[in-house]
Tab-separated table of C-alpha atoms in Angstrom:
chain	number	residue	atom	x	y	z
E	1	MET	CA	-2.632	12.845	73.913
E	2	ILE	CA	-1.953	16.285	75.258
E	3	LEU	CA	0.087	16.090	78.379
E	4	THR	CA	-0.878	18.193	81.309
E	5	ARG	CA	1.892	19.747	83.412
E	6	LYS	CA	1.293	17.155	86.156
E	7	ASN	CA	1.491	14.258	83.690
E	8	SER	CA	4.585	15.814	82.138
E	9	VAL	CA	6.421	15.900	85.435
E	10	ALA	CA	5.390	12.318	86.169
E	11	LEU	CA	6.686	11.183	82.750
E	12	MET	CA	10.016	12.909	83.228
E	13	VAL	CA	10.461	11.366	86.666
E	14	LEU	CA	9.581	7.977	85.205
E	15	LEU	CA	12.162	8.372	82.440
E	16	MET	CA	14.801	9.403	84.921
E	17	LEU	CA	14.100	6.321	87.015
E	18	LEU	CA	13.950	3.886	84.161
E	19	VAL	CA	17.033	4.849	82.201
E	20	PRO	CA	19.749	3.941	84.742
E	21	LEU	CA	18.367	0.441	85.304
E	22	PRO	CA	20.191	-1.297	82.416
E	23	ALA	CA	23.367	0.369	83.580
E	24	VAL	CA	23.001	-0.994	87.085
E	25	ALA	CA	22.320	-4.430	85.729
E	26	HIS	CA	25.683	-4.408	83.950
E	27	THR	CA	27.860	-3.189	86.683
E	28	GLY	CA	30.957	-5.267	86.205
E	29	HIS	CA	33.934	-3.046	86.494
E	30	ASP	CA	35.631	-4.662	89.456
E	31	ARG	CA	38.993	-6.029	88.532
E	32	PRO	CA	41.502	-8.245	90.197
E	33	THR	CA	44.544	-6.590	91.590
E	34	GLN	CA	47.617	-7.025	89.520
E	35	GLU	CA	50.522	-8.923	90.904
E	36	THR	CA	53.201	-6.454	89.921
E	37	GLU	CA	52.230	-3.024	90.863
E	38	PRO	CA	54.451	-0.072	90.500
E	39	SER	CA	54.451	2.078	93.583
E	40	THR	CA	54.114	5.759	93.410
E	41	SER	CA	55.242	8.733	95.368
E	42	GLY	CA	51.719	9.720	96.255
E	43	ALA	CA	48.734	11.473	94.938
E	44	PRO	CA	49.501	14.358	92.701
E	45	ALA	CA	48.738	17.782	93.944
E	46	SER	CA	47.191	20.083	91.444
E	47	GLY	CA	49.755	20.876	88.852
E	48	SER	CA	52.345	18.637	90.372
E	49	GLU	CA	54.225	15.772	88.895
E	50	PHE	CA	53.165	12.235	89.462
E	51	ARG	CA	56.146	9.987	89.953
E	52	LEU	CA	56.095	6.338	89.200
E	53	GLU	CA	58.830	4.235	90.724
E	54	GLN	CA	59.797	1.092	88.958
E	55	GLU	CA	61.861	-1.901	89.969
E	56	GLU	CA	63.230	-2.207	86.471
E	57	PRO	CA	64.854	0.584	84.562
E	58	ALA	CA	62.371	2.741	82.787
E	59	SER	CA	61.415	1.061	79.569
E	60	GLU	CA	59.558	2.313	76.551
E	61	ALA	CA	56.807	-0.128	77.198
E	62	GLY	CA	54.622	2.354	78.850
E	63	GLU	CA	55.224	4.951	76.235
E	64	ASN	CA	55.047	2.797	73.232
E	65	LEU	CA	51.687	1.821	72.007
E	66	TYR	CA	53.292	-0.659	69.741
E	67	SER	CA	55.135	-2.301	72.560
E	68	VAL	CA	56.527	-5.696	71.710
E	69	GLU	CA	58.479	-5.933	74.937
E	70	SER	CA	58.069	-9.180	76.851
E	71	PRO	CA	55.713	-8.834	79.784
E	72	GLU	CA	58.284	-9.907	82.377
E	73	LYS	CA	60.571	-7.049	81.427
E	74	SER	CA	58.019	-4.360	82.063
E	75	THR	CA	56.410	-3.560	85.355
E	76	LEU	CA	53.824	-1.445	83.626
E	77	PRO	CA	50.786	-3.159	82.323
E	78	GLY	CA	51.071	-2.501	78.597
E	79	LEU	CA	47.873	-2.299	76.627
E	80	GLY	CA	48.986	-4.471	73.804
E	81	THR	CA	51.791	-6.214	72.172
E	82	SER	CA	50.665	-6.018	68.595
E	83	PRO	CA	52.358	-3.411	66.486
E	84	ALA	CA	48.935	-2.461	65.043
E	85	SER	CA	47.265	-2.346	68.348
E	86	PRO	CA	47.182	0.797	70.405
E	87	LEU	CA	44.725	-0.509	72.883
E	88	SER	CA	44.660	-4.197	72.584
E	89	ARG	CA	42.950	-5.029	75.804
E	90	THR	CA	39.828	-3.136	75.068
E	91	ASP	CA	37.697	-4.800	77.651
E	92	LEU	CA	38.138	-2.746	80.764
E	93	ALA	CA	35.629	-4.799	82.598
E	94	GLY	CA	38.135	-7.639	82.685
E	95	ARG	CA	36.646	-9.987	80.191
E	96	LYS	CA	39.085	-12.031	78.233
E	97	ASN	CA	40.362	-10.694	74.925
E	98	GLU	CA	40.843	-13.326	72.298
E	99	MET	CA	43.860	-11.565	70.866
E	100	PHE	CA	45.616	-11.233	74.210
E	101	PRO	CA	44.762	-14.112	76.471
E	102	THR	CA	46.405	-12.651	79.557
E	103	PRO	CA	44.333	-9.605	80.330
E	104	ALA	CA	45.876	-6.881	82.382
E	105	PRO	CA	43.745	-4.101	83.731
E	106	LEU	CA	44.090	-0.668	82.244
E	107	MET	CA	43.226	0.906	85.504
E	108	ASP	CA	44.390	-1.137	88.368
E	109	PRO	CA	43.110	-0.122	91.783
E	110	GLY	CA	46.643	-0.226	93.075
E	111	MET	CA	47.584	2.477	90.657
E	112	ASN	CA	45.015	4.881	91.810
E	113	PRO	CA	46.638	7.975	93.289
E	114	ALA	CA	44.069	8.017	96.020
E	115	ALA	CA	44.796	4.473	97.016
E	116	MET	CA	48.561	4.603	96.867
E	117	ASP	CA	50.658	2.861	99.439
E	118	HIS	CA	52.882	5.669	100.500
E	119	GLY	CA	54.784	3.307	102.821
E	120	SER	CA	56.049	1.263	99.960
E	121	HIS	CA	57.192	4.356	98.221
E	122	GLU	CA	59.382	5.276	101.159
E	123	LYS	CA	60.888	1.847	100.990
E	124	MET	CA	61.783	2.428	97.371
E	125	GLY	CA	63.074	5.881	97.959
E	126	GLY	CA	66.550	5.052	96.638
E	127	HIS	CA	65.412	4.163	93.163
E	128	ASP	CA	65.627	7.653	91.717
E	129	SER	CA	67.513	6.470	88.698
E	130	HIS	CA	64.710	4.030	87.921
E	131	SER	CA	61.860	6.391	88.292
E	132	ARG	CA	59.680	7.884	85.607
E	133	THR	CA	57.880	11.140	85.937
E	134	ILE	CA	54.441	11.856	84.549
E	135	GLU	CA	53.894	15.551	84.323
E	136	LEU	CA	50.202	16.427	84.484
E	137	ALA	CA	49.375	18.520	81.482
E	138	LYS	CA	48.207	22.041	82.386
E	139	HIS	CA	47.420	25.293	80.751
E	140	LYS	CA	50.604	27.329	80.521
E	141	PRO	CA	51.322	30.918	79.615
E	142	VAL	CA	52.714	31.221	76.124
E	143	PRO	CA	56.402	32.215	76.210
E	144	THR	CA	57.268	35.204	74.104
E	145	SER	CA	60.078	33.136	72.599
E	146	ALA	CA	57.606	30.853	70.867
E	147	PRO	CA	58.306	30.676	67.099
E	148	GLY	CA	56.312	33.348	65.355
E	149	TYR	CA	55.127	35.017	68.544
E	150	GLY	CA	55.397	38.512	66.945
E	151	VAL	CA	53.302	37.421	63.977
E	152	ALA	CA	50.680	35.935	66.300
E	153	VAL	CA	50.549	39.253	68.136
E	154	GLY	CA	50.053	40.903	64.730
E	155	ILE	CA	47.231	38.488	63.731
E	156	THR	CA	45.522	39.139	67.065
E	157	LEU	CA	45.828	42.925	66.714
E	158	LEU	CA	44.545	42.718	63.170
E	159	SER	CA	41.499	40.703	64.286
E	160	ALA	CA	40.970	43.270	67.056
E	161	LEU	CA	41.195	46.048	64.460
E	162	VAL	CA	38.642	44.314	62.158
E	163	PHE	CA	36.260	43.757	65.024
E	164	GLY	CA	36.696	47.341	66.193
E	165	ALA	CA	36.113	48.735	62.708
E	166	LEU	CA	33.052	46.650	62.177
E	167	SER	CA	31.680	47.650	65.538
E	168	PHE	CA	32.346	51.315	64.805
E	169	MET	CA	31.068	51.487	61.257
E	170	ARG	CA	28.399	48.741	61.340
E	171	PRO	CA	28.429	48.181	57.585
E	172	GLY	CA	25.297	46.494	56.297
E	173	GLU	CA	23.532	46.500	59.658
R	1	MET	CA	29.690	52.759	39.200
R	2	ALA	CA	30.611	50.720	42.251
R	3	ASN	CA	26.949	50.440	43.237
R	4	GLY	CA	26.151	49.270	39.745
R	5	MET	CA	28.781	46.592	39.896
R	6	ILE	CA	27.519	45.389	43.259
R	7	GLU	CA	23.991	45.203	41.964
R	8	THR	CA	25.161	43.232	38.932
R	9	LEU	CA	27.092	40.858	41.119
R	10	LYS	CA	24.067	40.428	43.382
R	11	ARG	CA	21.843	39.549	40.414
R	12	ARG	CA	24.469	37.170	38.907
R	13	LEU	CA	24.973	35.327	42.219
R	14	GLY	CA	21.335	35.501	43.288
R	15	LEU	CA	22.255	37.347	46.500
R	16	GLN	CA	19.071	39.426	46.326
R	17	LEU	CA	17.290	36.258	47.537
R	18	LEU	CA	18.979	36.844	50.916
R	19	GLU	CA	17.180	40.137	51.366
R	20	TYR	CA	14.078	38.650	52.874
R	21	GLU	CA	12.650	40.047	56.072
R	22	ILE	CA	13.186	38.609	59.512
R	23	PRO	CA	12.228	39.826	63.006
R	24	GLY	CA	14.334	42.742	64.264
R	25	HIS	CA	15.335	40.987	67.461
R	26	ALA	CA	17.546	38.667	65.420
R	27	ASN	CA	20.237	41.317	65.744
R	28	SER	CA	20.780	40.802	69.438
R	29	ILE	CA	23.400	38.842	71.275
R	30	LYS	CA	20.998	36.288	72.723
R	31	TYR	CA	19.518	35.546	69.360
R	32	SER	CA	22.907	35.379	67.692
R	33	LEU	CA	24.496	32.767	69.943
R	34	GLY	CA	23.780	30.075	67.378
R	35	GLY	CA	25.516	32.123	64.743
R	36	MET	CA	28.502	32.650	67.083
R	37	THR	CA	28.657	28.886	67.642
R	38	ALA	CA	28.669	28.371	63.881
R	39	SER	CA	31.516	30.966	63.616
R	40	SER	CA	33.567	28.970	66.161
R	41	PHE	CA	32.823	25.824	64.183
R	42	GLY	CA	34.057	27.469	61.020
R	43	ILE	CA	37.278	28.493	62.772
R	44	LEU	CA	37.610	24.885	64.051
R	45	LEU	CA	37.226	23.505	60.540
R	46	LEU	CA	39.800	25.869	59.040
R	47	SER	CA	42.345	25.475	61.825
R	48	GLY	CA	41.673	21.715	61.852
R	49	ILE	CA	42.513	21.416	58.151
R	50	LEU	CA	45.813	23.194	58.851
R	51	LEU	CA	46.564	21.126	61.900
R	52	ALA	CA	45.929	17.895	59.953
R	53	GLN	CA	48.947	18.726	57.802
R	54	PHE	CA	51.224	18.171	60.800
R	55	TYR	CA	49.476	15.381	62.674
R	56	VAL	CA	50.578	11.774	62.332
R	57	PRO	CA	47.651	9.519	63.244
R	58	ASP	CA	49.848	6.698	64.372
R	59	PRO	CA	49.867	5.758	68.076
R	60	GLU	CA	53.651	5.639	68.036
R	61	ARG	CA	54.091	9.114	66.703
R	62	ALA	CA	50.870	10.987	67.351
R	63	ASN	CA	51.936	12.620	70.621
R	64	THR	CA	55.385	13.435	69.246
R	65	SER	CA	53.877	15.087	66.157
R	66	VAL	CA	51.800	17.341	68.360
R	67	HIS	CA	54.811	18.253	70.445
R	68	TYR	CA	56.753	18.942	67.238
R	69	LEU	CA	53.963	21.224	66.040
R	70	MET	CA	53.963	23.095	69.313
R	71	ASP	CA	57.682	23.473	69.672
R	72	GLN	CA	59.184	23.447	66.171
R	73	VAL	CA	56.614	24.493	63.568
R	74	TYR	CA	56.432	28.215	62.938
R	75	LEU	CA	53.164	29.465	64.495
R	76	GLY	CA	52.226	25.825	65.252
R	77	TRP	CA	51.522	26.632	68.884
R	78	PHE	CA	49.269	29.499	67.798
R	79	LEU	CA	47.415	27.276	65.335
R	80	ARG	CA	46.768	24.606	67.952
R	81	GLY	CA	45.828	27.295	70.434
R	82	VAL	CA	43.271	28.741	68.030
R	83	HIS	CA	41.817	25.269	67.424
R	84	PHE	CA	41.679	24.503	71.163
R	85	TRP	CA	40.165	27.813	72.199
R	86	ALA	CA	37.671	27.788	69.388
R	87	GLY	CA	36.420	24.504	70.908
R	88	GLU	CA	36.214	26.093	74.309
R	89	VAL	CA	34.334	29.198	72.983
R	90	LEU	CA	32.066	26.914	70.971
R	91	THR	CA	31.157	24.982	74.096
R	92	VAL	CA	30.216	28.143	75.955
R	93	THR	CA	28.146	29.753	73.144
R	94	MET	CA	26.501	26.456	72.359
R	95	VAL	CA	25.379	25.963	75.959
R	96	LEU	CA	24.196	29.586	76.117
R	97	HIS	CA	22.274	29.094	72.878
R	98	LEU	CA	20.624	25.986	74.366
R	99	ILE	CA	19.663	27.918	77.470
R	100	ARG	CA	18.314	30.791	75.408
R	101	VAL	CA	16.220	28.420	73.293
R	102	PHE	CA	14.873	26.792	76.410
R	103	CYS	CA	14.088	30.104	78.108
R	104	THR	CA	12.175	31.438	75.108
R	105	ALA	CA	10.504	28.087	74.588
R	106	SER	CA	11.639	28.119	70.997
R	107	TYR	CA	11.349	24.335	70.866
R	108	LYS	CA	7.549	24.479	70.910
R	109	ASN	CA	5.187	23.862	68.023
R	110	PRO	CA	6.148	23.995	65.180
R	111	ARG	CA	9.929	23.918	65.966
R	112	GLU	CA	10.200	20.508	67.715
R	113	VAL	CA	12.239	18.978	64.896
R	114	ASN	CA	14.722	21.868	64.958
R	115	TRP	CA	15.192	21.280	68.733
R	116	LEU	CA	15.973	17.613	68.044
R	117	LEU	CA	18.406	18.666	65.344
R	118	GLY	CA	20.021	20.941	67.880
R	119	VAL	CA	20.296	18.079	70.383
R	120	ALA	CA	21.903	15.978	67.617
R	121	LEU	CA	24.376	18.793	66.927
R	122	LEU	CA	25.164	18.988	70.607
R	123	LEU	CA	25.871	15.291	70.525
R	124	MET	CA	28.181	15.752	67.565
R	125	MET	CA	30.050	18.513	69.316
R	126	VAL	CA	30.526	16.356	72.384
R	127	ASN	CA	31.872	13.583	70.184
R	128	LEU	CA	34.181	16.021	68.367
R	129	LEU	CA	35.424	17.357	71.672
R	130	PHE	CA	36.032	13.841	72.959
R	131	THR	CA	37.822	12.602	69.859
R	132	GLY	CA	39.872	15.786	69.811
R	133	THR	CA	40.940	15.126	73.362
R	134	VAL	CA	41.947	11.566	72.530
R	135	ILE	CA	43.997	12.216	69.430
R	136	LYS	CA	46.663	14.270	71.182
R	137	TRP	CA	47.488	10.996	72.830
R	138	ASP	CA	48.850	11.986	76.185
R	139	GLN	CA	47.912	10.703	79.571
R	140	GLU	CA	44.619	12.579	79.619
R	141	ALA	CA	43.778	11.198	76.188
R	142	TYR	CA	44.637	7.624	77.075
R	143	GLU	CA	42.497	7.721	80.243
R	144	ALA	CA	39.595	9.282	78.365
R	145	LEU	CA	39.799	6.521	75.751
R	146	ALA	CA	40.070	3.870	78.437
R	147	HIS	CA	36.846	5.123	80.021
R	148	PHE	CA	35.140	5.236	76.660
R	149	LEU	CA	36.201	1.694	75.880
R	150	TRP	CA	34.876	0.531	79.222
R	151	VAL	CA	31.500	2.049	78.322
R	152	ALA	CA	31.657	0.509	74.822
R	153	GLY	CA	32.461	-2.838	76.378
R	154	GLN	CA	29.471	-2.561	78.673
R	155	LEU	CA	27.221	-1.917	75.665
R	156	GLY	CA	28.085	-5.310	74.193
R	157	PHE	CA	27.130	-5.721	70.587
R	158	VAL	CA	26.011	-2.142	70.271
R	159	GLY	CA	29.384	-0.911	71.457
R	160	LEU	CA	31.381	-3.324	69.306
R	161	PRO	CA	31.920	-0.881	66.379
R	162	LEU	CA	33.467	1.494	68.862
R	163	THR	CA	36.103	-0.941	69.981
R	164	GLU	CA	39.268	-2.247	68.507
R	165	LYS	CA	37.688	-5.688	67.963
R	166	PHE	CA	35.584	-4.252	65.150
R	167	ALA	CA	38.638	-3.697	62.950
R	168	GLN	CA	41.412	-5.738	64.377
R	169	GLY	CA	44.855	-4.747	63.276
R	170	VAL	CA	43.821	-1.156	62.683
R	171	PRO	CA	45.017	1.210	65.368
R	172	LEU	CA	42.016	2.546	67.227
R	173	LEU	CA	43.659	5.940	67.356
R	174	SER	CA	43.678	6.130	63.569
R	175	ARG	CA	39.950	5.345	63.505
R	176	ILE	CA	39.215	7.940	66.089
R	177	TYR	CA	41.238	10.442	64.088
R	178	MET	CA	39.266	9.532	60.974
R	179	ALA	CA	36.061	10.120	62.913
R	180	HIS	CA	37.348	13.471	64.157
R	181	ILE	CA	38.351	14.866	60.794
R	182	SER	CA	35.835	13.339	58.466
R	183	LEU	CA	32.837	11.406	59.808
R	184	LEU	CA	31.856	13.695	62.584
R	185	PRO	CA	32.421	16.998	60.729
R	186	ILE	CA	30.461	15.753	57.710
R	187	VAL	CA	27.523	14.597	59.857
R	188	THR	CA	27.743	17.868	61.795
R	189	LEU	CA	27.686	19.950	58.620
R	190	LEU	CA	24.676	18.071	57.308
R	191	LEU	CA	22.840	18.538	60.611
R	192	LEU	CA	23.836	22.204	60.703
R	193	GLY	CA	22.479	22.660	57.196
R	194	LEU	CA	19.165	21.141	58.208
R	195	HIS	CA	19.131	23.167	61.426
R	196	LEU	CA	19.531	26.397	59.391
R	197	PHE	CA	16.973	25.284	56.867
R	198	TYR	CA	14.347	24.837	59.544
R	199	VAL	CA	15.241	28.189	61.099
R	200	LYS	CA	14.461	29.692	57.704
R	201	TYR	CA	11.426	27.477	57.147
R	202	HIS	CA	9.690	28.170	60.462
R	203	GLN	CA	11.291	31.652	60.762
R	204	LEU	CA	13.071	32.905	63.805
R	205	SER	CA	11.045	32.250	66.884
R	206	PRO	CA	9.155	35.314	68.156
R	207	GLN	CA	10.433	37.131	71.175
R	208	PRO	CA	8.154	36.152	74.036
R	209	GLY	CA	6.858	38.497	76.732
R	210	PRO	CA	5.906	42.141	76.845
R	211	SER	CA	8.978	43.249	74.901
R	212	GLY	CA	8.255	40.871	72.112
R	213	GLY	CA	6.294	41.514	68.985
R	214	THR	CA	7.409	45.079	68.402
R	215	GLY	CA	6.930	44.431	64.762
R	216	LYS	CA	10.289	45.761	63.670
R	217	ARG	CA	11.583	43.866	60.678
R	218	ILE	CA	15.059	43.803	59.160
R	219	LYS	CA	16.550	42.261	56.085
R	220	PHE	CA	18.393	38.966	56.506
R	221	THR	CA	21.511	40.553	54.981
R	222	GLN	CA	21.462	42.976	57.954
R	223	HIS	CA	21.531	39.972	60.280
R	224	MET	CA	24.363	38.510	58.219
R	225	ALA	CA	26.347	41.708	58.778
R	226	TYR	CA	25.618	41.499	62.479
R	227	LEU	CA	26.753	37.912	62.602
R	228	GLN	CA	29.873	38.850	60.637
R	229	ARG	CA	30.712	41.392	63.358
R	230	ALA	CA	29.960	38.805	66.070
R	231	GLY	CA	32.185	36.290	64.280
R	232	ALA	CA	34.993	38.851	64.102
R	233	GLY	CA	34.632	39.390	67.842
R	234	ILE	CA	34.718	35.625	68.439
R	235	PHE	CA	37.847	35.297	66.284
R	236	PHE	CA	39.551	38.108	68.161
R	237	LEU	CA	38.726	36.453	71.487
R	238	ILE	CA	40.045	33.128	70.291
R	239	CYS	CA	43.278	34.656	68.965
R	240	LEU	CA	43.787	36.530	72.233
R	241	LEU	CA	43.317	33.367	74.276
R	242	ALA	CA	45.639	31.425	71.982
R	243	LEU	CA	48.218	34.167	72.263
R	244	LEU	CA	48.144	34.176	76.011
R	245	ILE	CA	47.401	30.636	77.184
R	246	SER	CA	48.814	27.440	75.741
R	247	PRO	CA	46.430	24.418	75.785
R	248	PRO	CA	47.492	21.467	77.904
R	249	LEU	CA	49.623	18.788	76.311
R	250	GLY	CA	51.293	15.975	78.154
R	251	ASP	CA	53.854	13.422	77.113
R	252	LYS	CA	53.072	9.995	75.770
R	253	PRO	CA	50.803	8.103	78.172
R	254	VAL	CA	51.998	5.629	80.748
R	255	LEU	CA	49.570	2.861	80.183
R	256	GLY	CA	47.697	1.480	83.134
R	257	MET	CA	47.781	4.706	85.105
R	258	GLU	CA	44.739	6.777	86.081
R	259	ILE	CA	45.913	10.122	87.414
R	260	THR	CA	44.334	12.833	85.246
R	261	LYS	CA	41.051	14.535	85.152
R	262	PRO	CA	39.016	15.162	82.001
R	263	PRO	CA	38.553	18.593	80.472
R	264	TRP	CA	36.031	20.776	82.270
R	265	GLN	CA	33.343	19.902	79.760
R	266	PHE	CA	33.552	16.278	80.950
R	267	VAL	CA	34.600	16.723	84.530
R	268	TRP	CA	31.022	16.543	85.820
R	269	ILE	CA	30.869	12.932	84.727
R	270	TYR	CA	34.148	12.328	86.521
R	271	ALA	CA	32.430	13.503	89.699
R	272	LEU	CA	29.466	11.261	89.027
R	273	GLU	CA	31.725	8.314	88.263
R	274	ASN	CA	33.332	8.859	91.656
R	275	LEU	CA	29.935	8.338	93.259
R	276	TRP	CA	28.694	5.526	91.055
R	277	VAL	CA	30.721	4.039	88.144
R	278	PRO	CA	27.746	3.155	85.931
R	279	SER	CA	27.001	6.890	85.772
R	280	LEU	CA	29.414	6.791	82.829
R	281	ILE	CA	26.608	5.104	80.915
R	282	ALA	CA	23.511	6.238	82.768
R	283	ALA	CA	24.213	9.960	83.002
R	284	PRO	CA	24.634	10.677	79.255
R	285	LEU	CA	21.566	8.569	78.495
R	286	VAL	CA	19.460	10.393	81.089
R	287	ILE	CA	20.610	13.760	79.804
R	288	LEU	CA	20.030	12.818	76.183
R	289	MET	CA	16.547	11.432	76.864
R	290	GLY	CA	15.760	14.505	78.967
R	291	LEU	CA	16.771	16.810	76.172
R	292	VAL	CA	14.879	14.830	73.501
R	293	SER	CA	11.761	14.734	75.640
R	294	VAL	CA	11.624	18.522	76.203
R	295	PRO	CA	9.365	19.522	73.272
R	296	PHE	CA	7.083	16.548	73.818
R	297	VAL	CA	6.698	17.107	77.573
R	298	ASP	CA	6.367	20.884	77.600
R	299	ARG	CA	3.646	21.460	74.997
R	300	GLY	CA	1.735	24.357	76.502
R	301	PRO	CA	1.350	27.517	74.405
R	302	GLU	CA	3.098	29.742	76.934
R	303	THR	CA	6.563	30.944	75.930
R	304	TYR	CA	7.271	33.790	78.346
R	305	TRP	CA	9.715	32.603	80.997
R	306	LYS	CA	8.012	34.391	83.872
R	307	ARG	CA	4.877	32.403	83.254
R	308	ARG	CA	6.721	29.069	83.100
R	309	PRO	CA	7.956	28.624	86.650
R	310	LEU	CA	8.272	24.853	86.480
R	311	ALA	CA	10.363	24.957	83.312
R	312	MET	CA	12.562	27.634	84.819
R	313	LEU	CA	12.947	25.589	87.960
R	314	VAL	CA	14.033	22.576	85.924
R	315	LEU	CA	16.533	24.744	84.048
R	316	LEU	CA	17.929	26.413	87.184
R	317	GLY	CA	18.208	23.051	88.898
R	318	THR	CA	20.029	21.536	85.944
R	319	ILE	CA	22.461	24.437	85.758
R	320	LEU	CA	23.153	24.272	89.490
R	321	ILE	CA	23.660	20.521	89.428
R	322	PHE	CA	26.098	20.769	86.523
R	323	ALA	CA	27.979	23.698	88.035
R	324	GLY	CA	28.167	21.832	91.378
R	325	LEU	CA	29.386	18.599	89.721
R	326	ILE	CA	32.007	20.515	87.675
R	327	LEU	CA	33.305	22.288	90.785
R	328	TRP	CA	33.278	19.063	92.766
R	329	GLY	CA	34.962	17.157	89.934
R	330	GLU	CA	37.757	19.779	89.877
R	331	VAL	CA	38.514	19.424	93.526
R	332	THR	CA	37.747	15.790	94.257
R	333	THR	CA	40.138	12.881	93.918
R	334	MET	CA	39.076	9.600	92.430
R	335	THR	CA	38.442	7.183	95.289
R	336	HIS	CA	38.272	4.052	93.199
R	337	SER	CA	39.571	2.671	89.945
R	338	MET	CA	37.920	0.919	87.049
């Protein structure tokens, strides 16, 4: 069947409408709030640091994918406790994981920068020694002290030279 | 004597077979965007092989190994910069190539299959970009993976191979790394080979409109020389960017936090997720189905863009929506959490 333009538009609209339906039917991302929530110092501004205040001294639990620390020691919801498990609680929708029967959300609503309780942060203002800092990764200018910077400049200049020569001489074109 | 040697070498290697004729407009920027994308992919492959020598695909040490590469290894920062910026340049040239093909209606009969191969290549590049983001294993990587796993979880049985449950005991990061350095590049190379084969088989699409069909023909080797120059330009640009701007790299992730935004290539879906969480599943499907349906929906013989107002309207609308979502995603803050 050859589609006319009118039919084509109708078909595209139909496809657009039909595709999201299964997704809507499976909306199940709501998660219970965790009991122990670390408080934060507020939403990060662009390029700022995001500070996470903890009741307990900063542990490696949050940094270590192979965390074997006991849950009561860590205020951060670790993803797994198995040495071979970087992301043990794979079900973000909150369904129970057979390997780890006490599911903890990866993304707890209370940890959302936009939904932070700034008041609680002020209450915990004296815990500087127990705080961890997450620096948001950004593009940075390369320092000239970087190892091999001069050689990198040389490689770049050489590539410019090759491009310039090819553009000037146009061999084979 | 030199000419004689070159001719002998050509005959021995069969290079004279490359001297077939192609349309003259092949040697223009807009018809060389695919070649530029392939150049970036080649740079990605080579720099990726070198990077792999320093990367430890172990969740415990992955991030540290990247930091070590950046801070301690001689020219390591430059190598990673080249890899990163090659991916960025590839994204731009690939999207421009897609837009050019759409504008010139090069997906129409008999090139529908090649359009589909191009869509598959786009999918592979998105996957490579995503897995590349994850394996540096910083906060951004962790959050990207968490979102991906949520989607995989929603897909049920279909998504199972993409989760840790599929191979329990094997770090998911290691599997993602394997996909990034072997599975995805191999599939991409096969698809790229087929894509090029069909370009050759159906010949380069004619230039539509009044300026098209001038009849000028050039040898394919002339086009190769043009692409070589374009590739050199791409490499220079990538080196310059790597020399000036260091790609982002955070520390090991703090699990359970959601504070970062995805790279700009994915930030539009971040904006959509902010509106409606199932967009994470629905939006890629809609886009994929839309792209796949293009050659089957638009089957008219017309290829000149000025005489295809509806198609141009769809293209312009899509570009504006994506640009708007990217801008919005960059400035907005997530108002909910998964």
